[in-house]
Amino acid sequence: MKKYSGLFVFLPLFCVVLLPWKQAQAAQSGEKTYQESCASCHDSGMFGAPRVGYRQDWADRLPKGLKGLSNNAIYGYRGEVGFMPPKGGDDRLSDSEVEKAVKYMVDQAW
């Protein structure tokens, strides 16, 4: 039985320390993606991009909902006010990463 005692110490430690850390990393991925791939346009409003933290920039877009905004970000958008290439031109991003970045940006508007 002594052989497995380390497991009984490590497993609860893993659950208490490492799992919350991993969840925090996942929660930050929207902000991280934004900083690495989206900020160059969304900080300045380049090409008509809605600026992060400016409610008025997002007001006309919010009725589309997160799903509509995410689809525009994933597949690209060309409208009267501006354009966005698919995934902001960063093909390395997964759809999930783009969705989290969009949610992060929308949350900053409120």
PDB file of C-alpha atoms in Angstrom, residues 45-108:
ATOM      1  CA  GLY A  45      -9.699  51.430 -35.459  1.00  0.00           C
ATOM      2  CA  MET A  46      -7.672  50.671 -38.585  1.00  0.00           C
ATOM      3  CA  PHE A  47      -9.795  49.697 -41.625  1.00  0.00           C
ATOM      4  CA  GLY A  48     -12.955  50.558 -39.665  1.00  0.00           C
ATOM      5  CA  ALA A  49     -12.320  48.010 -36.906  1.00  0.00           C
ATOM      6  CA  PRO A  50     -14.356  48.683 -33.768  1.00  0.00           C
ATOM      7  CA  ARG A  51     -11.971  49.908 -31.084  1.00  0.00           C
ATOM      8  CA  VAL A  52     -11.786  47.955 -27.868  1.00  0.00           C
ATOM      9  CA  GLY A  53     -13.327  49.797 -24.945  1.00  0.00           C
ATOM     10  CA  TYR A  54     -15.373  52.204 -27.115  1.00  0.00           C
ATOM     11  CA  ARG A  55     -19.083  51.421 -26.761  1.00  0.00           C
ATOM     12  CA  GLN A  56     -20.063  53.626 -29.666  1.00  0.00           C
ATOM     13  CA  ASP A  57     -17.862  51.571 -32.019  1.00  0.00           C
ATOM     14  CA  TRP A  58     -19.678  48.374 -31.033  1.00  0.00           C
ATOM     15  CA  ALA A  59     -23.257  49.694 -30.743  1.00  0.00           C
ATOM     16  CA  ASP A  60     -24.269  48.956 -34.350  1.00  0.00           C
ATOM     17  CA  ARG A  61     -22.508  45.584 -34.339  1.00  0.00           C
ATOM     18  CA  LEU A  62     -23.860  44.118 -31.101  1.00  0.00           C
ATOM     19  CA  PRO A  63     -27.317  43.245 -32.504  1.00  0.00           C
ATOM     20  CA  LYS A  64     -25.535  40.539 -34.548  1.00  0.00           C
ATOM     21  CA  GLY A  65     -24.713  38.800 -31.275  1.00  0.00           C
ATOM     22  CA  LEU A  66     -21.503  36.962 -30.457  1.00  0.00           C
ATOM     23  CA  LYS A  67     -22.228  34.280 -33.054  1.00  0.00           C
ATOM     24  CA  GLY A  68     -22.649  36.806 -35.875  1.00  0.00           C
ATOM     25  CA  LEU A  69     -19.618  38.823 -34.818  1.00  0.00           C
ATOM     26  CA  SER A  70     -17.535  35.660 -34.486  1.00  0.00           C
ATOM     27  CA  ASN A  71     -18.599  34.501 -37.959  1.00  0.00           C
ATOM     28  CA  ASN A  72     -17.522  37.853 -39.402  1.00  0.00           C
ATOM     29  CA  ALA A  73     -14.181  37.521 -37.648  1.00  0.00           C
ATOM     30  CA  ILE A  74     -13.649  33.898 -38.709  1.00  0.00           C
ATOM     31  CA  TYR A  75     -14.775  34.175 -42.340  1.00  0.00           C
ATOM     32  CA  GLY A  76     -14.011  37.820 -42.993  1.00  0.00           C
ATOM     33  CA  TYR A  77     -16.209  40.852 -43.506  1.00  0.00           C
ATOM     34  CA  ARG A  78     -16.565  43.657 -46.000  1.00  0.00           C
ATOM     35  CA  GLY A  79     -19.124  46.339 -45.254  1.00  0.00           C
ATOM     36  CA  GLU A  80     -19.883  50.012 -45.671  1.00  0.00           C
ATOM     37  CA  VAL A  81     -17.722  50.991 -42.711  1.00  0.00           C
ATOM     38  CA  GLY A  82     -14.712  48.745 -43.226  1.00  0.00           C
ATOM     39  CA  PHE A  83     -13.388  45.287 -43.777  1.00  0.00           C
ATOM     40  CA  MET A  84     -11.695  42.440 -41.982  1.00  0.00           C
ATOM     41  CA  PRO A  85      -9.817  39.562 -43.575  1.00  0.00           C
ATOM     42  CA  PRO A  86     -10.667  36.056 -42.334  1.00  0.00           C
ATOM     43  CA  LYS A  87      -9.237  35.563 -38.838  1.00  0.00           C
ATOM     44  CA  GLY A  88      -7.709  39.014 -39.095  1.00  0.00           C
ATOM     45  CA  GLY A  89      -5.188  37.604 -41.524  1.00  0.00           C
ATOM     46  CA  ASP A  90      -3.787  35.138 -38.952  1.00  0.00           C
ATOM     47  CA  ASP A  91      -4.590  31.704 -40.379  1.00  0.00           C
ATOM     48  CA  ARG A  92      -2.879  30.012 -37.425  1.00  0.00           C
ATOM     49  CA  LEU A  93      -5.825  30.887 -35.180  1.00  0.00           C
ATOM     50  CA  SER A  94      -8.483  28.291 -34.487  1.00  0.00           C
ATOM     51  CA  ASP A  95     -12.143  29.250 -34.708  1.00  0.00           C
ATOM     52  CA  SER A  96     -12.348  28.858 -30.933  1.00  0.00           C
ATOM     53  CA  GLU A  97      -9.481  31.295 -30.365  1.00  0.00           C
ATOM     54  CA  VAL A  98     -11.164  33.855 -32.612  1.00  0.00           C
ATOM     55  CA  GLU A  99     -14.478  33.409 -30.776  1.00  0.00           C
ATOM     56  CA  LYS A 100     -12.766  33.965 -27.419  1.00  0.00           C
ATOM     57  CA  ALA A 101     -11.028  37.084 -28.722  1.00  0.00           C
ATOM     58  CA  VAL A 102     -14.341  38.464 -30.010  1.00  0.00           C
ATOM     59  CA  LYS A 103     -15.965  37.805 -26.629  1.00  0.00           C
ATOM     60  CA  TYR A 104     -13.052  39.526 -24.904  1.00  0.00           C
ATOM     61  CA  MET A 105     -13.425  42.604 -27.118  1.00  0.00           C
ATOM     62  CA  VAL A 106     -17.197  42.799 -26.663  1.00  0.00           C
ATOM     63  CA  ASP A 107     -16.829  42.434 -22.889  1.00  0.00           C
ATOM     64  CA  GLN A 108     -14.429  45.400 -22.852  1.00  0.00           C
TER      65      GLN A 108
END
